[in-house]
Amino acid sequence: MQAVIATESALRKLAGSTMEACIVPLGQHVWLLPMTDALFDAVTVDGAPELDGFWKAPAGFERLLTACSEAGPVAFVEAEYFGGTGTQNAQVWDAGEVVLGPLRLAEGEPSPTTGTPISQALRRLGAAKGNHVDEFSAVDLGRHRDTEDWLSLTNQSGPDEQTA
């Protein structure tokens, strides 16, 4: 999974008129913009710097994330898991500045006591773990393994708000 997570209004600002952008409600007032191959191609700026350490962040995308963060905190997250093990990357921008990360969790590395990179990013966006194992579970990010699988949810009219 590779995606931008933020409030609906922040993601609508980021998506703008990009036809390839589809936002999906998660719950707890956060939404997901899956970084599909089509969106990646649509927003890549040839010759622009890449977001260091991320495997599917389009060149020039940091500029868009920085601008979008003026409307509220925005996270770019990546997770790759197979058989229960994998990696995570996350970074959060707010008010035009990086406020968290980049955070990385390598395969086989134990999760920090502060939580996985994505859970820390979600916490920074206002998500709470409540009775769940962590914030990742609380907003149900584990319901789809592949980025493209999130697109079937884009026809929903609004988020099914989950309680903390």
PDB file of C-alpha atoms in Angstrom:
ATOM      1  CA  MET A   1       0.000   0.000   0.000  1.00  0.00           C
ATOM      2  CA  GLN A   2       1.153   3.475  -0.885  1.00  0.00           C
ATOM      3  CA  ALA A   3      -1.103   6.413  -0.060  1.00  0.00           C
ATOM      4  CA  VAL A   4      -1.649   9.918   1.211  1.00  0.00           C
ATOM      5  CA  ILE A   5      -3.767  10.169   4.367  1.00  0.00           C
ATOM      6  CA  ALA A   6      -5.398  13.396   5.576  1.00  0.00           C
ATOM      7  CA  THR A   7      -8.788  14.999   6.115  1.00  0.00           C
ATOM      8  CA  GLU A   8     -11.224  14.941   3.221  1.00  0.00           C
ATOM      9  CA  SER A   9     -10.811  18.684   2.574  1.00  0.00           C
ATOM     10  CA  ALA A  10      -7.002  18.454   2.507  1.00  0.00           C
ATOM     11  CA  LEU A  11      -7.104  15.507   0.083  1.00  0.00           C
ATOM     12  CA  ARG A  12      -9.620  17.259  -2.170  1.00  0.00           C
ATOM     13  CA  LYS A  13      -7.205  20.188  -2.323  1.00  0.00           C
ATOM     14  CA  LEU A  14      -4.346  17.823  -3.181  1.00  0.00           C
ATOM     15  CA  ALA A  15      -6.378  15.907  -5.777  1.00  0.00           C
ATOM     16  CA  GLY A  16      -7.617  19.100  -7.434  1.00  0.00           C
ATOM     17  CA  SER A  17      -8.752  18.307 -10.951  1.00  0.00           C
ATOM     18  CA  THR A  18      -6.568  15.219 -11.312  1.00  0.00           C
ATOM     19  CA  MET A  19      -8.911  12.644 -12.816  1.00  0.00           C
ATOM     20  CA  GLU A  20      -6.764   9.747 -11.554  1.00  0.00           C
ATOM     21  CA  ALA A  21      -7.213  10.757  -7.894  1.00  0.00           C
ATOM     22  CA  CYS A  22      -9.817   8.870  -5.846  1.00  0.00           C
ATOM     23  CA  ILE A  23     -10.238   9.515  -2.138  1.00  0.00           C
ATOM     24  CA  VAL A  24     -11.608   6.892   0.230  1.00  0.00           C
ATOM     25  CA  PRO A  25     -13.073   7.367   3.733  1.00  0.00           C
ATOM     26  CA  LEU A  26     -11.283   5.543   6.530  1.00  0.00           C
ATOM     27  CA  GLY A  27     -12.987   6.738   9.710  1.00  0.00           C
ATOM     28  CA  GLN A  28     -11.968   8.992  12.577  1.00  0.00           C
ATOM     29  CA  HIS A  29     -12.180  11.895  10.106  1.00  0.00           C
ATOM     30  CA  VAL A  30      -9.237  10.696   7.999  1.00  0.00           C
ATOM     31  CA  TRP A  31      -9.356   9.753   4.345  1.00  0.00           C
ATOM     32  CA  LEU A  32      -7.010   7.893   2.013  1.00  0.00           C
ATOM     33  CA  LEU A  33      -5.755   8.831  -1.445  1.00  0.00           C
ATOM     34  CA  PRO A  34      -4.263   5.628  -2.905  1.00  0.00           C
ATOM     35  CA  MET A  35      -1.083   6.187  -4.935  1.00  0.00           C
ATOM     36  CA  THR A  36      -2.138   4.161  -7.948  1.00  0.00           C
ATOM     37  CA  ASP A  37       0.028   3.774 -11.028  1.00  0.00           C
ATOM     38  CA  ALA A  38      -2.276   6.185 -12.905  1.00  0.00           C
ATOM     39  CA  LEU A  39      -2.050   8.851 -10.187  1.00  0.00           C
ATOM     40  CA  PHE A  40       1.714   8.366  -9.944  1.00  0.00           C
ATOM     41  CA  ASP A  41       2.061   9.013 -13.685  1.00  0.00           C
ATOM     42  CA  ALA A  42      -0.332  11.991 -13.583  1.00  0.00           C
ATOM     43  CA  VAL A  43       1.483  13.906 -10.823  1.00  0.00           C
ATOM     44  CA  THR A  44       5.126  13.034 -11.540  1.00  0.00           C
ATOM     45  CA  VAL A  45       7.177  16.087 -12.478  1.00  0.00           C
ATOM     46  CA  ASP A  46      10.047  15.123 -14.775  1.00  0.00           C
ATOM     47  CA  GLY A  47      13.404  16.222 -13.381  1.00  0.00           C
ATOM     48  CA  ALA A  48      11.982  17.169  -9.966  1.00  0.00           C
ATOM     49  CA  PRO A  49      13.497  15.747  -6.780  1.00  0.00           C
ATOM     50  CA  GLU A  50      12.132  12.487  -5.417  1.00  0.00           C
ATOM     51  CA  LEU A  51      10.922  11.994  -1.860  1.00  0.00           C
ATOM     52  CA  ASP A  52      13.956  10.335  -0.311  1.00  0.00           C
ATOM     53  CA  GLY A  53      13.496   6.815   1.037  1.00  0.00           C
ATOM     54  CA  PHE A  54      10.057   6.114  -0.417  1.00  0.00           C
ATOM     55  CA  TRP A  55       9.647   3.616  -3.242  1.00  0.00           C
ATOM     56  CA  LYS A  56       6.440   4.998  -4.784  1.00  0.00           C
ATOM     57  CA  ALA A  57       6.437   8.751  -4.227  1.00  0.00           C
ATOM     58  CA  PRO A  58       6.322  10.618  -7.543  1.00  0.00           C
ATOM     59  CA  ALA A  59       9.118  13.041  -8.368  1.00  0.00           C
ATOM     60  CA  GLY A  60       8.007  16.514  -7.293  1.00  0.00           C
ATOM     61  CA  PHE A  61       5.315  15.151  -4.976  1.00  0.00           C
ATOM     62  CA  GLU A  62       6.822  16.645  -1.831  1.00  0.00           C
ATOM     63  CA  ARG A  63       6.004  20.121  -3.167  1.00  0.00           C
ATOM     64  CA  LEU A  64       2.331  19.133  -3.492  1.00  0.00           C
ATOM     65  CA  LEU A  65       2.258  17.552  -0.022  1.00  0.00           C
ATOM     66  CA  THR A  66       3.853  20.638   1.506  1.00  0.00           C
ATOM     67  CA  ALA A  67       1.284  22.925  -0.145  1.00  0.00           C
ATOM     68  CA  CYS A  68      -1.605  20.625   0.791  1.00  0.00           C
ATOM     69  CA  SER A  69      -0.481  20.624   4.425  1.00  0.00           C
ATOM     70  CA  GLU A  70      -1.467  24.281   4.679  1.00  0.00           C
ATOM     71  CA  ALA A  71      -5.058  22.918   4.948  1.00  0.00           C
ATOM     72  CA  GLY A  72      -4.095  20.492   7.752  1.00  0.00           C
ATOM     73  CA  PRO A  73      -1.689  17.631   8.470  1.00  0.00           C
ATOM     74  CA  VAL A  74      -0.966  15.263   5.584  1.00  0.00           C
ATOM     75  CA  ALA A  75       0.848  11.911   5.719  1.00  0.00           C
ATOM     76  CA  PHE A  76       2.465   9.897   2.953  1.00  0.00           C
ATOM     77  CA  VAL A  77       2.649   6.236   3.950  1.00  0.00           C
ATOM     78  CA  GLU A  78       3.907   2.994   2.458  1.00  0.00           C
ATOM     79  CA  ALA A  79       3.535  -0.567   3.719  1.00  0.00           C
ATOM     80  CA  GLU A  80       4.641  -3.828   2.147  1.00  0.00           C
ATOM     81  CA  TYR A  81       3.778  -7.048   3.985  1.00  0.00           C
ATOM     82  CA  PHE A  82       3.808 -10.716   3.148  1.00  0.00           C
ATOM     83  CA  GLY A  83       3.210 -13.509   5.628  1.00  0.00           C
ATOM     84  CA  GLY A  84       3.039 -11.111   8.559  1.00  0.00           C
ATOM     85  CA  THR A  85       6.418  -9.482   8.010  1.00  0.00           C
ATOM     86  CA  GLY A  86       7.278  -6.400   6.035  1.00  0.00           C
ATOM     87  CA  THR A  87       8.235  -2.752   5.967  1.00  0.00           C
ATOM     88  CA  GLN A  88       6.608   0.625   6.631  1.00  0.00           C
ATOM     89  CA  ASN A  89       7.539   4.195   5.777  1.00  0.00           C
ATOM     90  CA  ALA A  90       5.738   7.376   6.835  1.00  0.00           C
ATOM     91  CA  GLN A  91       6.218  11.124   6.824  1.00  0.00           C
ATOM     92  CA  VAL A  92       3.863  13.918   7.943  1.00  0.00           C
ATOM     93  CA  TRP A  93       3.668  17.547   6.846  1.00  0.00           C
ATOM     94  CA  ASP A  94       1.690  20.280   8.623  1.00  0.00           C
ATOM     95  CA  ALA A  95       1.530  24.019   7.962  1.00  0.00           C
ATOM     96  CA  GLY A  96       4.035  23.622   5.126  1.00  0.00           C
ATOM     97  CA  GLU A  97       6.683  21.826   7.199  1.00  0.00           C
ATOM     98  CA  VAL A  98       7.751  18.241   7.852  1.00  0.00           C
ATOM     99  CA  VAL A  99       6.592  17.543  11.414  1.00  0.00           C
ATOM    100  CA  LEU A 100       7.221  13.784  11.608  1.00  0.00           C
ATOM    101  CA  GLY A 101       9.695  11.553   9.861  1.00  0.00           C
ATOM    102  CA  PRO A 102      10.654  10.216   7.597  1.00  0.00           C
ATOM    103  CA  LEU A 103      10.073   7.130   9.732  1.00  0.00           C
ATOM    104  CA  ARG A 104      11.068   3.664   8.573  1.00  0.00           C
ATOM    105  CA  LEU A 105      10.477   0.167   9.889  1.00  0.00           C
ATOM    106  CA  ALA A 106      12.572  -2.442   8.105  1.00  0.00           C
ATOM    107  CA  GLU A 107      11.613  -6.087   7.675  1.00  0.00           C
ATOM    108  CA  GLY A 108      12.379  -8.041  10.823  1.00  0.00           C
ATOM    109  CA  GLU A 109      12.925  -4.907  12.896  1.00  0.00           C
ATOM    110  CA  PRO A 110      10.840  -4.768  16.089  1.00  0.00           C
ATOM    111  CA  SER A 111       8.152  -2.092  16.256  1.00  0.00           C
ATOM    112  CA  PRO A 112       9.207   0.871  18.379  1.00  0.00           C
ATOM    113  CA  THR A 113       7.381   1.436  21.667  1.00  0.00           C
ATOM    114  CA  THR A 114       5.943   4.610  20.104  1.00  0.00           C
ATOM    115  CA  GLY A 115       4.239   2.494  17.413  1.00  0.00           C
ATOM    116  CA  THR A 116       4.853   1.683  13.786  1.00  0.00           C
ATOM    117  CA  PRO A 117       5.601   4.563  11.393  1.00  0.00           C
ATOM    118  CA  ILE A 118       2.056   4.525  10.001  1.00  0.00           C
ATOM    119  CA  SER A 119       0.451   4.420  13.450  1.00  0.00           C
ATOM    120  CA  GLN A 120       2.604   7.364  14.536  1.00  0.00           C
ATOM    121  CA  ALA A 121       1.564   9.270  11.407  1.00  0.00           C
ATOM    122  CA  LEU A 122      -2.121   8.485  12.000  1.00  0.00           C
ATOM    123  CA  ARG A 123      -1.788   9.660  15.601  1.00  0.00           C
ATOM    124  CA  ARG A 124      -0.321  12.927  14.308  1.00  0.00           C
ATOM    125  CA  LEU A 125      -3.428  13.243  12.089  1.00  0.00           C
ATOM    126  CA  GLY A 126      -5.699  12.838  15.113  1.00  0.00           C
ATOM    127  CA  ALA A 127      -6.546   9.126  14.984  1.00  0.00           C
ATOM    128  CA  ALA A 128      -6.787   7.274  18.275  1.00  0.00           C
ATOM    129  CA  LYS A 129      -6.255   3.564  18.814  1.00  0.00           C
ATOM    130  CA  GLY A 130      -9.086   3.234  21.335  1.00  0.00           C
ATOM    131  CA  ASN A 131      -9.720  -0.479  21.972  1.00  0.00           C
ATOM    132  CA  HIS A 132      -7.693  -1.519  18.910  1.00  0.00           C
ATOM    133  CA  VAL A 133      -4.119  -2.787  18.809  1.00  0.00           C
ATOM    134  CA  ASP A 134      -2.951   0.462  17.203  1.00  0.00           C
ATOM    135  CA  GLU A 135      -4.102   3.394  15.046  1.00  0.00           C
ATOM    136  CA  PHE A 136      -3.498   1.362  11.853  1.00  0.00           C
ATOM    137  CA  SER A 137      -6.139  -1.119  13.052  1.00  0.00           C
ATOM    138  CA  ALA A 138      -8.417   1.596  14.457  1.00  0.00           C
ATOM    139  CA  VAL A 139      -8.923   3.169  11.001  1.00  0.00           C
ATOM    140  CA  ASP A 140      -9.015  -0.293   9.378  1.00  0.00           C
ATOM    141  CA  LEU A 141      -6.043   0.192   7.050  1.00  0.00           C
ATOM    142  CA  GLY A 142      -5.490  -3.554   7.017  1.00  0.00           C
ATOM    143  CA  ARG A 143      -8.737  -4.287   5.153  1.00  0.00           C
ATOM    144  CA  HIS A 144      -6.919  -4.170   1.793  1.00  0.00           C
ATOM    145  CA  ARG A 145      -3.409  -5.367   1.046  1.00  0.00           C
ATOM    146  CA  ASP A 146      -2.956  -3.768  -2.364  1.00  0.00           C
ATOM    147  CA  THR A 147      -3.230  -0.084  -3.218  1.00  0.00           C
ATOM    148  CA  GLU A 148      -5.516  -0.734  -6.198  1.00  0.00           C
ATOM    149  CA  ASP A 149      -7.996  -2.643  -3.992  1.00  0.00           C
ATOM    150  CA  TRP A 150      -8.954   0.611  -2.247  1.00  0.00           C
ATOM    151  CA  LEU A 151     -10.499   1.930  -5.458  1.00  0.00           C
ATOM    152  CA  SER A 152     -13.630  -0.211  -5.080  1.00  0.00           C
ATOM    153  CA  LEU A 153     -14.512   1.974  -2.081  1.00  0.00           C
ATOM    154  CA  THR A 154     -14.493   5.304  -3.926  1.00  0.00           C
ATOM    155  CA  ASN A 155     -18.210   5.164  -4.709  1.00  0.00           C
ATOM    156  CA  GLN A 156     -19.164   5.380  -1.046  1.00  0.00           C
ATOM    157  CA  SER A 157     -21.015   8.555  -0.083  1.00  0.00           C
ATOM    158  CA  GLY A 158     -19.189   9.117   3.185  1.00  0.00           C
ATOM    159  CA  PRO A 159     -17.112   7.504   5.894  1.00  0.00           C
ATOM    160  CA  ASP A 160     -18.507   5.040   8.350  1.00  0.00           C
ATOM    161  CA  GLU A 161     -17.077   6.837  11.350  1.00  0.00           C
ATOM    162  CA  GLN A 162     -15.384   4.484  13.742  1.00  0.00           C
ATOM    163  CA  THR A 163     -15.339   5.325  17.402  1.00  0.00           C
ATOM    164  CA  ALA A 164     -12.152   5.406  19.359  1.00  0.00           C
TER     165      ALA A 164
END
